[in-house]
Tab-separated table of C-alpha atoms and ligand atoms in Angstrom:
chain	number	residue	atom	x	y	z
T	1	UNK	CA	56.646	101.162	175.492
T	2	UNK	CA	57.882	104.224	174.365
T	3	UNK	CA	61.578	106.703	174.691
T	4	UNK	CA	60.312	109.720	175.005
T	5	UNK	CA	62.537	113.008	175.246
T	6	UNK	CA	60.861	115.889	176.881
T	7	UNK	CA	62.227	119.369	176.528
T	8	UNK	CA	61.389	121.827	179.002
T	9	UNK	CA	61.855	124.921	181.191
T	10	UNK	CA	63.015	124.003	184.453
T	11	UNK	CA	61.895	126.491	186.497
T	12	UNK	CA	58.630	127.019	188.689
T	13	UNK	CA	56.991	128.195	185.718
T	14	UNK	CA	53.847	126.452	184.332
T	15	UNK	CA	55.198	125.025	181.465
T	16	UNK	CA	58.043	123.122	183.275
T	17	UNK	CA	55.248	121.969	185.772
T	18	UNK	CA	53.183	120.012	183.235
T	19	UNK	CA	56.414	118.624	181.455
T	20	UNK	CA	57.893	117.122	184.587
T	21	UNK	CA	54.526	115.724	186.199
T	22	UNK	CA	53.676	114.138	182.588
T	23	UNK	CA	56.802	112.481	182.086
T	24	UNK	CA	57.171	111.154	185.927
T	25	UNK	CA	53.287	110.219	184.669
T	26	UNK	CA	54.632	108.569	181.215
T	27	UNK	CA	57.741	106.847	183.490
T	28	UNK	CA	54.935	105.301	185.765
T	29	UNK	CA	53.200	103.765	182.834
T	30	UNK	CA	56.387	101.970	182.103
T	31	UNK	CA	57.566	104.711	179.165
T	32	UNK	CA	61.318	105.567	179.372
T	33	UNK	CA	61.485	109.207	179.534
T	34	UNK	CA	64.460	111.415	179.027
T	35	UNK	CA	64.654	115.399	180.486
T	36	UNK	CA	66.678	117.718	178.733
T	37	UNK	CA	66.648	120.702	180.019
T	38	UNK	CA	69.609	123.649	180.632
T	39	UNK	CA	69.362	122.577	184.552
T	40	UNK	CA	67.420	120.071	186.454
T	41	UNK	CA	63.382	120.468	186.025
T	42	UNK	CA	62.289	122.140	189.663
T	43	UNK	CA	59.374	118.750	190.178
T	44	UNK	CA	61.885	116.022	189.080
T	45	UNK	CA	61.982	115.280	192.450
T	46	UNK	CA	61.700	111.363	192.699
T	47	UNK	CA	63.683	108.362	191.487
T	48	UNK	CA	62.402	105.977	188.454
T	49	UNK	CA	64.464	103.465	186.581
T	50	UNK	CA	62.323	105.030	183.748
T	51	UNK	CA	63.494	108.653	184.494
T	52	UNK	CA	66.520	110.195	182.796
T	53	UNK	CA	68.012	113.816	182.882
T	54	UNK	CA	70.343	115.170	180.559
T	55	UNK	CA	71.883	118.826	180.976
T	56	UNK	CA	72.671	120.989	178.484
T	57	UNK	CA	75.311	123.094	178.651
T	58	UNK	CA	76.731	126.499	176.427
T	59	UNK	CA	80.192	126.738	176.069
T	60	UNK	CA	81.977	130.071	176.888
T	61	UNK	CA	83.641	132.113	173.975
T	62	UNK	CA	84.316	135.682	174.321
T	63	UNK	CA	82.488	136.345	170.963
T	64	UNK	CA	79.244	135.079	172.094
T	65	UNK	CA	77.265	137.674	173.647
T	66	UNK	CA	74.277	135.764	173.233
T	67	UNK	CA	75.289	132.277	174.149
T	68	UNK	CA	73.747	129.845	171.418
T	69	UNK	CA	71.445	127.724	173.628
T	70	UNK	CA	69.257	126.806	170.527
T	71	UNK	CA	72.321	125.450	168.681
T	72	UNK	CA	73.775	123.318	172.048
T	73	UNK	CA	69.805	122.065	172.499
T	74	UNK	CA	69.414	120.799	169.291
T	75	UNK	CA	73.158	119.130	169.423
T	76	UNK	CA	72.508	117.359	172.054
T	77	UNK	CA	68.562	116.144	171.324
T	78	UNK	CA	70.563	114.805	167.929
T	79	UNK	CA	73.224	113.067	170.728
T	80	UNK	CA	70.305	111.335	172.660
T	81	UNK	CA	67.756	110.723	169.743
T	82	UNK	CA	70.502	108.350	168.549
T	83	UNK	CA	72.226	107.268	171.503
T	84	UNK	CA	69.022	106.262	173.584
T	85	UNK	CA	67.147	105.869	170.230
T	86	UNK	CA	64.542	108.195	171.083
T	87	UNK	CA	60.843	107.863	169.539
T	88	UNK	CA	59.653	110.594	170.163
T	89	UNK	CA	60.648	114.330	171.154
T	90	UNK	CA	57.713	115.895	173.085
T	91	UNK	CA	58.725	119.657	173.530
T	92	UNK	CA	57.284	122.361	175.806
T	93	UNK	CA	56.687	125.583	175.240
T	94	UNK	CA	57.411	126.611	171.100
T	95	UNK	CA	60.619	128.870	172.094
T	96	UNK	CA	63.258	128.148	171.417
T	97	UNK	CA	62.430	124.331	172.100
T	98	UNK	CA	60.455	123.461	168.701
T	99	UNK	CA	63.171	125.004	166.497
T	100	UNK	CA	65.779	123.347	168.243
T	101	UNK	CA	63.599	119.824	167.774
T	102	UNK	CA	62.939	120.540	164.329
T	103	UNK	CA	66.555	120.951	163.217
T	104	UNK	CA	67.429	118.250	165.251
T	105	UNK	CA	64.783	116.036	163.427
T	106	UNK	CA	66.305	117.281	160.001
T	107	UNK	CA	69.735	116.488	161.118
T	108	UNK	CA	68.943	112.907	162.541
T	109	UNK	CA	67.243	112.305	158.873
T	110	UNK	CA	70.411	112.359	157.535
T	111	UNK	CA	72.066	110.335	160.138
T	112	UNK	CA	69.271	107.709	159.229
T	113	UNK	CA	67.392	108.421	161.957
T	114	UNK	CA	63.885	109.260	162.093
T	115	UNK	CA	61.973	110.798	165.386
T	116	UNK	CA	58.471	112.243	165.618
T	117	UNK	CA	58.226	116.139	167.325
T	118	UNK	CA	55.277	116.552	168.921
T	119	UNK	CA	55.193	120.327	170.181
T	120	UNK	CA	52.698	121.962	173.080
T	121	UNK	CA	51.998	125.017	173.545
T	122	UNK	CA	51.681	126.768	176.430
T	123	UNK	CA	50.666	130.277	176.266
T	124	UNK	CA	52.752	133.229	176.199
T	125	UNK	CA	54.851	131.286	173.274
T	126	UNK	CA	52.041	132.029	171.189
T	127	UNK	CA	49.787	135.333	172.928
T	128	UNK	CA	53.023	136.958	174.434
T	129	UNK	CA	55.760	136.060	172.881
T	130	UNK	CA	55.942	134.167	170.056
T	131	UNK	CA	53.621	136.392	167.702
T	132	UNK	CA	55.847	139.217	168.132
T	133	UNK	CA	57.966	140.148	164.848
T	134	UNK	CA	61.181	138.783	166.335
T	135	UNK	CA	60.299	135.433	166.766
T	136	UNK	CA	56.954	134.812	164.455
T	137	UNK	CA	58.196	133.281	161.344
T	138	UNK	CA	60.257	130.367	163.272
T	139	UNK	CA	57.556	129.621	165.567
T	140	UNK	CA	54.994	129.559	163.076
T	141	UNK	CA	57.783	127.391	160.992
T	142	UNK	CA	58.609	125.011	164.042
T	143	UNK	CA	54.615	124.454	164.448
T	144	UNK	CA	54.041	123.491	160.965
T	145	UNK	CA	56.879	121.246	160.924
T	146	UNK	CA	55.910	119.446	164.068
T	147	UNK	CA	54.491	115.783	163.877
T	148	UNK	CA	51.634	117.111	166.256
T	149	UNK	CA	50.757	120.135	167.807
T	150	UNK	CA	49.006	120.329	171.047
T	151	UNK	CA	47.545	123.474	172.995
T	152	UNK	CA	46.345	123.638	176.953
T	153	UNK	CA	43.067	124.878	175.938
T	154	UNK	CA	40.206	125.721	173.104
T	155	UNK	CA	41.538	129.243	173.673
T	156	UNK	CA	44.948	129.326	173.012
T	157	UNK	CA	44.384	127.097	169.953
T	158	UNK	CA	41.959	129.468	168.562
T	159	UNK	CA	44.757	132.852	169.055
T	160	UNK	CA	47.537	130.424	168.055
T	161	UNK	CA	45.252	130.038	164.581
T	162	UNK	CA	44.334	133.716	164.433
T	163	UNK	CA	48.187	135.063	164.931
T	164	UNK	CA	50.237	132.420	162.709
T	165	UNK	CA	49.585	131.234	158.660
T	166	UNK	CA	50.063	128.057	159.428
T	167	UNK	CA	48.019	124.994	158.025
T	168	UNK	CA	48.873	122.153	161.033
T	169	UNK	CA	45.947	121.394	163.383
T	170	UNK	CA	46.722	122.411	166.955
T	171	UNK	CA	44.514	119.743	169.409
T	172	UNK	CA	43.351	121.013	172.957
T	173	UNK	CA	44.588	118.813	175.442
T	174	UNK	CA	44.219	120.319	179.106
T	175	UNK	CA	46.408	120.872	181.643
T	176	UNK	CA	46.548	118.408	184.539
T	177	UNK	CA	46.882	117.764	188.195
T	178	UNK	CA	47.831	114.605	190.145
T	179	UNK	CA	45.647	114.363	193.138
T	180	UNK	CA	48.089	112.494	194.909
T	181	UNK	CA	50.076	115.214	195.528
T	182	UNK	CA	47.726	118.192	195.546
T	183	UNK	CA	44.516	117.520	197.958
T	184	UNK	CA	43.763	118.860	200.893
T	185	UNK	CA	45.845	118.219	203.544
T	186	UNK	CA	44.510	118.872	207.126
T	187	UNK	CA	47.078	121.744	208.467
T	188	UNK	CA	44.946	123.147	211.324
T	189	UNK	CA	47.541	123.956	213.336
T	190	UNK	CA	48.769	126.188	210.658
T	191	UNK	CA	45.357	127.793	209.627
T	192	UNK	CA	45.488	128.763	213.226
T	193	UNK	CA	48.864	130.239	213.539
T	194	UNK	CA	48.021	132.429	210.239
T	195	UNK	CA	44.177	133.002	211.059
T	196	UNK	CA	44.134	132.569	214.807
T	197	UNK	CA	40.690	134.368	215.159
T	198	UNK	CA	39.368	132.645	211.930
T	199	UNK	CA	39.962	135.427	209.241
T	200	UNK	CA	38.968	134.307	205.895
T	201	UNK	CA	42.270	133.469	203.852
T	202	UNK	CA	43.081	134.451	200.487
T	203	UNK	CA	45.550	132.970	198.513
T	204	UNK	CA	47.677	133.927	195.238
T	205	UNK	CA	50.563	131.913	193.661
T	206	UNK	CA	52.409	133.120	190.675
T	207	UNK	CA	55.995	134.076	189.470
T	208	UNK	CA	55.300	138.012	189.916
T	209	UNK	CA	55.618	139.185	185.992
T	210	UNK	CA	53.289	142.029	185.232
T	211	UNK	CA	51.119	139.867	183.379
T	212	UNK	CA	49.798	138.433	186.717
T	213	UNK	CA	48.707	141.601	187.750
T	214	UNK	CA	49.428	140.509	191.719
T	215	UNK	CA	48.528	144.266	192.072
T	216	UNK	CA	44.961	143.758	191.754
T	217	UNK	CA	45.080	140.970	193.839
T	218	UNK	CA	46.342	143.056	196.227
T	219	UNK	CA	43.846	145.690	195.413
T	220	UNK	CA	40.886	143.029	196.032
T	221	UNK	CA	42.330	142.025	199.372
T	222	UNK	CA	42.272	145.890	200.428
T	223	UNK	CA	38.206	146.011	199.603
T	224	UNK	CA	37.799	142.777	201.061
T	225	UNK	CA	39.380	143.295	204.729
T	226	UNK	CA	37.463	146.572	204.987
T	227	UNK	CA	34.332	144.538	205.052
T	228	UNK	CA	35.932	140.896	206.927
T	229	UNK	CA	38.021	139.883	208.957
T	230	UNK	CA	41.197	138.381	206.610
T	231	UNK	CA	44.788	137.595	205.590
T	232	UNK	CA	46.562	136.958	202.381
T	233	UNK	CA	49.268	134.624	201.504
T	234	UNK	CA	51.742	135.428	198.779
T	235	UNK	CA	53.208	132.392	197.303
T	236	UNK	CA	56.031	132.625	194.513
T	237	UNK	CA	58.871	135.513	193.683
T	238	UNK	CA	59.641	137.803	191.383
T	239	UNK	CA	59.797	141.059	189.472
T	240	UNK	CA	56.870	142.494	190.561
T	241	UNK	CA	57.605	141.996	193.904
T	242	UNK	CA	58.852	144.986	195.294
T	243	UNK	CA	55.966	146.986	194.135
T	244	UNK	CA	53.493	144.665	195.512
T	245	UNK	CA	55.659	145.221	198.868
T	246	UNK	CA	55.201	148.901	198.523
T	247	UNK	CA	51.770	148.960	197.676
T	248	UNK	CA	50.534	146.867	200.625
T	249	UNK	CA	52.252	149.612	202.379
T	250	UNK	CA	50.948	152.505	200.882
T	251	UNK	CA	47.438	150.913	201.672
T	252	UNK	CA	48.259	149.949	205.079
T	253	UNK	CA	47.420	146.082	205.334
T	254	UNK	CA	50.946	144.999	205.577
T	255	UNK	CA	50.284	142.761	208.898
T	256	UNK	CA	47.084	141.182	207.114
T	257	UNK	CA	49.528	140.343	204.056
T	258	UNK	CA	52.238	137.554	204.477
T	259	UNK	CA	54.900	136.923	201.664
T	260	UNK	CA	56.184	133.294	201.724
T	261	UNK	CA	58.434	133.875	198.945
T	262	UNK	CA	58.960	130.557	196.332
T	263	UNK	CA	57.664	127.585	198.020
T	264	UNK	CA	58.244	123.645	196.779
T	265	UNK	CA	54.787	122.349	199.069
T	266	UNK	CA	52.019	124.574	198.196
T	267	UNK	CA	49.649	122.372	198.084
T	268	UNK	CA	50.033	122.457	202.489
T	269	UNK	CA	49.383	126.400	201.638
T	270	UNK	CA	46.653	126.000	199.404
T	271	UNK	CA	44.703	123.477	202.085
T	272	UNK	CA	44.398	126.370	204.155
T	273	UNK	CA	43.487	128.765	201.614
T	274	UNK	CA	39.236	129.962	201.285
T	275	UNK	CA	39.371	131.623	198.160
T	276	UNK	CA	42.366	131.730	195.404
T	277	UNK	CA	42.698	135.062	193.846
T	278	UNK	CA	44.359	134.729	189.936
T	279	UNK	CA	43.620	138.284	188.403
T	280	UNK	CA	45.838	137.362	185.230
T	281	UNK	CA	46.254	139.905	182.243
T	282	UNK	CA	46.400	137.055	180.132
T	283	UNK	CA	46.633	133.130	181.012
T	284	UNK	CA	46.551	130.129	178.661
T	285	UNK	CA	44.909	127.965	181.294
T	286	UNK	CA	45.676	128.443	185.365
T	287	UNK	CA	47.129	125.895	186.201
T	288	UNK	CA	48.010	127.289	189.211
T	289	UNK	CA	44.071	127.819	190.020
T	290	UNK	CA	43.644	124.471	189.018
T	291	UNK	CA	46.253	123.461	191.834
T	292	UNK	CA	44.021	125.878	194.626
T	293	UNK	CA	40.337	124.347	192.989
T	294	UNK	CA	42.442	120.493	193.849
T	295	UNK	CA	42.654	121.714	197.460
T	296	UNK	CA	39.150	122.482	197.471
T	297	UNK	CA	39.724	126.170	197.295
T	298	UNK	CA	37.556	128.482	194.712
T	299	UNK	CA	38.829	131.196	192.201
T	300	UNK	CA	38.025	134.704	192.147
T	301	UNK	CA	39.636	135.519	188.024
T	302	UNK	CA	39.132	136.961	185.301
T	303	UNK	CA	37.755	135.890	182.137
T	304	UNK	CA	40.574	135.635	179.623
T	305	UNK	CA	42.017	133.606	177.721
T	306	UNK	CA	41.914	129.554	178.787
T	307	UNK	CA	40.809	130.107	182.673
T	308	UNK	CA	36.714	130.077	181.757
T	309	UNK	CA	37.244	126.895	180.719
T	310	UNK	CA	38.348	125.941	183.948
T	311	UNK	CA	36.801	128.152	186.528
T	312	UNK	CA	33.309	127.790	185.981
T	313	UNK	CA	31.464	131.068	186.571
T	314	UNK	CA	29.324	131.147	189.827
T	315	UNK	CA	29.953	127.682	190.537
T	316	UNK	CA	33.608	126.807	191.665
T	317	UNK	CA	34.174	130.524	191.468
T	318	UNK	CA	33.683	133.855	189.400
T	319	UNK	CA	35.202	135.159	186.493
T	320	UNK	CA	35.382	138.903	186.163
T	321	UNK	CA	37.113	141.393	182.905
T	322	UNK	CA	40.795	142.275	183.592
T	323	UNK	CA	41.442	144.818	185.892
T	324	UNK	CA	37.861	145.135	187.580
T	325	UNK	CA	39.067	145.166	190.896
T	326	UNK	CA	35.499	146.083	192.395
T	327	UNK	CA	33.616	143.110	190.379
T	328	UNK	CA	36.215	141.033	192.081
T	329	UNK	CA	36.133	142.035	195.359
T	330	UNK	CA	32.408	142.101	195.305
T	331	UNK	CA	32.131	138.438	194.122
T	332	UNK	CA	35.414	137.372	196.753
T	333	UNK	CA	33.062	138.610	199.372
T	334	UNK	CA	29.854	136.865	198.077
T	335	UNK	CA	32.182	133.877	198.629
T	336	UNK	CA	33.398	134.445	202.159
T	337	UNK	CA	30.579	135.943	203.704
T	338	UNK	CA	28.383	132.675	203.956
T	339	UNK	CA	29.744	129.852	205.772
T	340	UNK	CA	27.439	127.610	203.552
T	341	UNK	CA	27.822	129.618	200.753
T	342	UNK	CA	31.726	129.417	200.790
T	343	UNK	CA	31.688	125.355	201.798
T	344	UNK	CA	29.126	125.017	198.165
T	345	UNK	CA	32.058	126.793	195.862
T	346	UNK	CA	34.854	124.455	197.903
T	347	UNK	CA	32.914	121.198	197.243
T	348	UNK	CA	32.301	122.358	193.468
T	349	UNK	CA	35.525	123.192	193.081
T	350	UNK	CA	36.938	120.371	193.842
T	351	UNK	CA	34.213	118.038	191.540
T	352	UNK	CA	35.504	120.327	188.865
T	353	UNK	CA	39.436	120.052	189.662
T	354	UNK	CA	38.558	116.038	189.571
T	355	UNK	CA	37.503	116.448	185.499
T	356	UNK	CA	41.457	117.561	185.176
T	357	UNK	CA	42.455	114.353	187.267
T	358	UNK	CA	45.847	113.197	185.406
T	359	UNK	CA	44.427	109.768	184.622
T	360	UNK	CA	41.713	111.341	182.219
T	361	UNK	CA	44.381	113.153	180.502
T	362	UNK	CA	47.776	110.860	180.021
T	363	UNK	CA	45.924	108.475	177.719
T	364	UNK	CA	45.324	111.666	175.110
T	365	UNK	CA	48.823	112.812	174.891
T	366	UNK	CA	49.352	108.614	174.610
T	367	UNK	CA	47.068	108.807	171.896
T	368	UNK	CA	49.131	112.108	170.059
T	369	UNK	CA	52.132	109.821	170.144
T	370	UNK	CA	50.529	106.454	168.840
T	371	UNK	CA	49.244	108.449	166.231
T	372	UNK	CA	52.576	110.459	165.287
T	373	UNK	CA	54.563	107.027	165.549
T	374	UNK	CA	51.514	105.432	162.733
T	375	UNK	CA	51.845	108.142	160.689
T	376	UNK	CA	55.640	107.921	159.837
T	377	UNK	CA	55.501	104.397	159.550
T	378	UNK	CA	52.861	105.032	156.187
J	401	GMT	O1	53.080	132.101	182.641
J	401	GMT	C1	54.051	132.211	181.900
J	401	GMT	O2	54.722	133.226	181.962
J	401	GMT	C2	54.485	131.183	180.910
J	401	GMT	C3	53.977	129.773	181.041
J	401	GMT	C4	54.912	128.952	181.860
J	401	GMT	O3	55.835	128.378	181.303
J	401	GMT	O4	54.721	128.913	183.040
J	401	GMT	O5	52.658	129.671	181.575
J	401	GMT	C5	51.715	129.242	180.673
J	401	GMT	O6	51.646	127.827	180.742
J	401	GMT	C6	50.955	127.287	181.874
J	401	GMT	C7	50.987	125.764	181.767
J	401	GMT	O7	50.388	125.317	180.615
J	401	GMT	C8	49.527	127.821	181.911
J	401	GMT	O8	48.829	127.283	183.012
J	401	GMT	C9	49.570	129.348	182.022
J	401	GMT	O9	48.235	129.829	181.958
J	401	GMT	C10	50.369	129.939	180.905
J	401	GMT	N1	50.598	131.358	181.188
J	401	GMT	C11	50.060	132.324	180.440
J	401	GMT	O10	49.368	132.119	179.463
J	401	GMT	C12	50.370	133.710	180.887
């Protein structure tokens, strides 16, 4: 068995999701896994004799206007490499957490210390992000210098080799979900207090950055009420949000649209959901439509990036080019307008959403680490 320190976001965000649900996976299996994060990860949410969290925390000084929160990360992963003799430092999302691991791997070497850094990437590190000028030549440092390099899917391995010179392989390993927290859960009484005369119900989750484009998934709702019966839910907060408020009423459907604002059980929201709406500029994989196709709901998205590989067109859903709010709407309603038509996508989505069950995909990131751990031993 393994110590394993996992550096993430802590927040709702994607990233921070797949950290924490791996290593509560990785504590299960009888691994002893350490968090280090700047505050507590938001899924942490259960008790382990295998689970540790460590805070870190940037001192105050009047000269720092940018508080160093690379230089306190990588002082204490150096602290707990060598106090809890760490393996292995398995770090989420390239910025600033690879840098930080990789100087704290050079320092530990000359403490007589060695540690494998196994990095995964997550998205908008590399398409977003990361390939800008400001940050390029450290990420593209930080990924050659890891141990192993993992990506959520075929597609943001192939734009993290297109944007950075680097020479390290970057393996696909998929996102995840644990079905025995996200499956359907019968919430009639709910559907009914929502939908009480059986609307149709569309649902969207995200953190509200531009790049989700929750605009067009407003947009889509608009064209698909004029033609059914049906409400949307609005899971999540953010900066978008006020807009989105404004344009629901500027197209009149604000008491067809309910906003339920940062939630910790969505998966009771998604049960009640028909069709999950993820219009994404740009998304690494969906794993939030990956948490909707778990609670048997289908995806109306768009075709970039990772989420192809996931929502499988004109089976568990349809994929449709960024911003074609009309293709969208035209394929929600294909969806809803059949009651057989609409129970077909919910059973293939959810035979889809099983491929991503967390048992198939725990033994490859064991595998990452096995191999990591062989090859410094050479
Ligand atoms: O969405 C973001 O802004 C960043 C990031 C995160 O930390 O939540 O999301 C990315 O990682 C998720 C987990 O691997 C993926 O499911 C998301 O598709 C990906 N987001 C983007 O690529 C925009």
């Amino acid at each position: 068995m393994l110590n394993i320190g996992i550096v993430c976001y802590p927040t709702f965000g994607g990233s921070g999701v797949v950290a924490t649900e791996l290593g509560k996976a990785l504590a299960m299996e009888g691994h002893k896994v350490h968090f280090i994060s700047y505050s507590q990860p938001a899924r942490l949410d259960f008790f382990s004799e295998n689970l540790f969290y460590h805070e870190v925390s940037v001192s105050k000084y009047p000269l720092f206007e940018y508080p160093p929160y690379e230089t306190a990360l990588a002082s204490k992963l150096v602290d707990i490499a060598l106090f809890e003799n760490l393996d292995i430092l398995h770090v989420h999302y390239a910025i600033p957490h690879a840098s930080a691991a990789i100087m704290a791997k050079q320092i530990l070497a000359t403490r007589g210390k060695s540690i494998a850094v196994v990095t995964t990437l997550h998205g908008t590190d590399i398409t977003l992000v990361g390939k800008d000028a400001t940050y390029e030549p450290v990420v593209s440092y930080s990924i050659d210098q890891s141990d192993a390099v993992t990506a959520v899917s075929k597609s943001l391995q192939e734009q993290t080799y297109e944007s950075f010179q680097i020479s390290k392989e970057v393996q696909v390993i998929p996102n995840f979900i644990d079905f025995n927290r996200f499956s359907k859960k019968p919430k009639e009484h709910f559907k009914k207090a929502i939908a009480p005369f059986g609307e149709r119900i569309l649902v969207h989750t995200s953190n509200f950055r531009k790049v989700k484009r929750v605009d067009d998934v407003v947009r889509v709702f608009k064209l698909v009420q004029d033609k059914i019966p049906a409400k949307l839910l609005l899971i999540g907060d953010g900066p978008e949000r006020m807009n989105i408020e404004k344009l629901c009423r500027d197209l009149e459907i604000c008491e067809r649209v309910l906003f339920l604002g940062k939630q910790e059980m969505v998966e009771e929201i998604l049960s009640v959901g028909d069709l999950f709406v993820m219009p994404s500029e740009s998304e690494s994989f969906g794993l939030a439509a990956l948490e909707a196709m778990a609670c048997q709901v289908p995806v109306i998205s768009t075709n970039t990036g990772g989420i192809p590989e996931l929502n499988v067109h004109g089976l568990t859903g349809f994929n449709s080019n960024v911003g074609d709010v009309e293709d969208m709407a035209a394929n929600a309603l294909r969806i809803l307008e059949d009651d057989d038509r609409l129970a077909e996508f919910k059973a293939n989505a959810l035979l889809r959403a099983h491929e991503f069950e967390i048992e198939n995909i725990l033994p490859k990131y064991e595998a990452v680490y096995r191999s990591v751990l062989k090859e410094a031993q050479v």
